Short mmCIF file of C-alpha atoms in Angstrom, two decimals:
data_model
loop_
_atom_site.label_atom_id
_atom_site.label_comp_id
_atom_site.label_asym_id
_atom_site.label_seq_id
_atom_site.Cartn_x
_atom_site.Cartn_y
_atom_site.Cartn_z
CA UNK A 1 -9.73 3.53 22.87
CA UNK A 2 -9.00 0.40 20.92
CA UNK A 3 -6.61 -0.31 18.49
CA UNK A 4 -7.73 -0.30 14.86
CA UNK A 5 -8.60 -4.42 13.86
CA UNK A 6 -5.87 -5.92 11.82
CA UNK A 7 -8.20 -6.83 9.10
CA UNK A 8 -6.20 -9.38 6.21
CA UNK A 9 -7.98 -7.08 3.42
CA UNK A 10 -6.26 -3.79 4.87
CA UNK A 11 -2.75 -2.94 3.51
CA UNK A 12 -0.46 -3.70 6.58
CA UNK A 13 0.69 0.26 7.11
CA UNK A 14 -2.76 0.68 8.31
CA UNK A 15 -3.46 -2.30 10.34
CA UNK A 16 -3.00 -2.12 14.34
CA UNK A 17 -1.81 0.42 16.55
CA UNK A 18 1.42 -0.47 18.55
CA UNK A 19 0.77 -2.50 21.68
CA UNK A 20 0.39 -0.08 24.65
CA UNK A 21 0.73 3.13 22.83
CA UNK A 22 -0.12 6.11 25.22
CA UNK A 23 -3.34 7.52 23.44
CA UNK A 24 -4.02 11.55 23.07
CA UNK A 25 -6.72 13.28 21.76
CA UNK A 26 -5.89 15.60 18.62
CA UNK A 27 -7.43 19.01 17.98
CA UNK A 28 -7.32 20.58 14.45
CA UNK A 29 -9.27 21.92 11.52
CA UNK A 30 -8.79 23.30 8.09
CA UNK A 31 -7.21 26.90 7.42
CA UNK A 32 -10.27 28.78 7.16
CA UNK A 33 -12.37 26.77 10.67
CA UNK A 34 -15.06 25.94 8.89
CA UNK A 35 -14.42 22.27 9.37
CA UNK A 36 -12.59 21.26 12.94
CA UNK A 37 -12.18 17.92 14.86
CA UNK A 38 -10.69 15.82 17.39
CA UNK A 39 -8.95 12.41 16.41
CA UNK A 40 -8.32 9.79 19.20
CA UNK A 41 -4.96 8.61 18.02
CA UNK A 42 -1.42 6.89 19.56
CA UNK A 43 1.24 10.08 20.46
CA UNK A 44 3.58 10.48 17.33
CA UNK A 45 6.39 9.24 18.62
CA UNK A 46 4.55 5.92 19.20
CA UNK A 47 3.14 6.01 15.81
CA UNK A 48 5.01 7.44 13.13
CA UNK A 49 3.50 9.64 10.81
CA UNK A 50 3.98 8.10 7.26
CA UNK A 51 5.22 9.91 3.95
CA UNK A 52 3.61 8.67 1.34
CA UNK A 53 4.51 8.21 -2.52
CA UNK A 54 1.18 7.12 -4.25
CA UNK A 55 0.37 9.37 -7.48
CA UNK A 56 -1.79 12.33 -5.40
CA UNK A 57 0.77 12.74 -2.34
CA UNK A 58 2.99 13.03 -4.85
CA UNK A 59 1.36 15.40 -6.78
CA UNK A 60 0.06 17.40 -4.29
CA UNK A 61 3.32 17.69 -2.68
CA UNK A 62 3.88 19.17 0.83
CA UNK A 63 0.55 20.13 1.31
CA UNK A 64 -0.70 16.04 2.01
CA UNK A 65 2.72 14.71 2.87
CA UNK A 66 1.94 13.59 6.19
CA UNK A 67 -0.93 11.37 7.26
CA UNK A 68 -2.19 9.14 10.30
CA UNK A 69 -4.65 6.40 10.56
CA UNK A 70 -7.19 5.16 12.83
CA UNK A 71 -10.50 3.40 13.11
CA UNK A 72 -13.21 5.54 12.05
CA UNK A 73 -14.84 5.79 15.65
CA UNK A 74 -11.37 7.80 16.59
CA UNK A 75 -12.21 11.03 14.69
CA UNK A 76 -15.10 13.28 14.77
CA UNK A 77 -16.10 16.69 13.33
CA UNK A 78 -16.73 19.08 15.98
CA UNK A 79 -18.04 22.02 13.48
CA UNK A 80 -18.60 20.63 10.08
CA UNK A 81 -19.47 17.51 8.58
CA UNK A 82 -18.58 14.62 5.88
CA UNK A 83 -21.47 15.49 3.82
CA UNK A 84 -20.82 19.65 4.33
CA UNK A 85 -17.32 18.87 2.93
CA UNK A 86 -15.66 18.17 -1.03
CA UNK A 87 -14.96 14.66 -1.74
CA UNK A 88 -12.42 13.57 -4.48
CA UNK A 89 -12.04 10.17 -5.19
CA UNK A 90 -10.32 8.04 -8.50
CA UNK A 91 -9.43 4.64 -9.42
CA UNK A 92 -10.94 2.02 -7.83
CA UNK A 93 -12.95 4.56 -5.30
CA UNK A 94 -11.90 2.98 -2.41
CA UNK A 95 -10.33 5.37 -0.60
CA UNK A 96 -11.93 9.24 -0.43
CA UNK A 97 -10.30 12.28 -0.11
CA UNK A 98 -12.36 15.36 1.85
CA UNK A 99 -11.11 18.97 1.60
CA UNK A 100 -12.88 22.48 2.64
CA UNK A 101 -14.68 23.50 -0.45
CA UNK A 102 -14.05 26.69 1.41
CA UNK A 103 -10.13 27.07 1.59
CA UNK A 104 -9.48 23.70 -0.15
CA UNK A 105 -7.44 22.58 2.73
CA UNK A 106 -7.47 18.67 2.44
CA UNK A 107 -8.44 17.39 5.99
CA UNK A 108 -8.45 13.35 5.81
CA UNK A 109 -9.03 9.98 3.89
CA UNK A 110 -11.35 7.84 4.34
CA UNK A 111 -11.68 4.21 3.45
CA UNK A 112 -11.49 0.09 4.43
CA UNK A 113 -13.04 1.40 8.26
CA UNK A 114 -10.04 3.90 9.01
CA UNK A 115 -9.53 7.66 8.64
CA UNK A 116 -6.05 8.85 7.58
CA UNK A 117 -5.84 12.65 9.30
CA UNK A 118 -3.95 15.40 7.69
CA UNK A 119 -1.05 16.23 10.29
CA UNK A 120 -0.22 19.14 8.96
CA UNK A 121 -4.14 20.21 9.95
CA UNK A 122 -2.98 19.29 13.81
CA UNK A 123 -3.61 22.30 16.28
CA UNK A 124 0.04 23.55 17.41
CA UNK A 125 2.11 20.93 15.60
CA UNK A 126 5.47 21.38 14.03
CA UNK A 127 5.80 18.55 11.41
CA UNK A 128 9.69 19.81 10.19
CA UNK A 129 10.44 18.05 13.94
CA UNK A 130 8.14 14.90 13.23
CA UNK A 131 10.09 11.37 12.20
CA UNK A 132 8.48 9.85 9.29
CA UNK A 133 7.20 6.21 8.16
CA UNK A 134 8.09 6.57 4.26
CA UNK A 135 5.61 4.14 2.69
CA UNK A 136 5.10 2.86 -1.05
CA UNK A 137 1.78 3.97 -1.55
CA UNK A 138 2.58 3.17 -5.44
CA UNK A 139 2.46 -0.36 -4.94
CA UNK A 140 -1.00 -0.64 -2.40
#
């Protein structure tokens, strides 16, 4: 799997992948099932998951703290489906937001060519022991 392009019009924390980053494929779905996936994505210690402060992390709180990137091509439904799933989106619409209309879990963003996946939606994962990225998401 390829790095994601480092595109000039993408906001630098979601440019490339780190150089030789040992790849692994992610498992995980929303509370409920209805939607799972797998993600294609650098191991987390590689690639730090990032803590974001834009106005809907913020708002929302633990429940979309954490989030990783990748090109689109990394991540795939395995029972669901972007159109079976809610969209929210505001501002400029660039960047979309799909939860289970089911349990509301929110899943991912999408936008620019990347996915950002929920880590807290990771099979098996324990995100009090993650390190985080803090970004300004206020200022992107």
């Amino acid at each position: 799997m390829s790095s994601a392009p480092d595109d000039a019009s993408v906001p630098p924390p979601f440019r490339k992948w780190p150089e030789g980053a040992e790849v692994k494929t992610w498992t995980g779905g929303c509370h409920c099932r209805r939607f799972t996936y797998k993600f294609e994505h650098p191991v987390l210690e590689a690639c730090l998951p990032m803590s974001c402060n834009c106005s809907i992390c913020t708002q929302k709180g633990s429940s979309m703290l954490i989030t990783r990137y990748g090109p689109e091509s990394a991540f795939r439904f395995t029972t669901g489906s972007f159109d079976e799933a809610a969209v929210y989106a505001w501002g400029k619409k660039i960047l979309k937001r799909f939860f289970c209309p089911t349990c509301g879990c929110q899943l991912l963003w999408r936008a620019m060519g990347r996915v950002g996946v929920n880590v807290r939606t990771f099979d098996d994962i324990d995100v009090g022991k993650l390190a985080l990225r803090h970004i300004d998401g206020k200022s992107l």
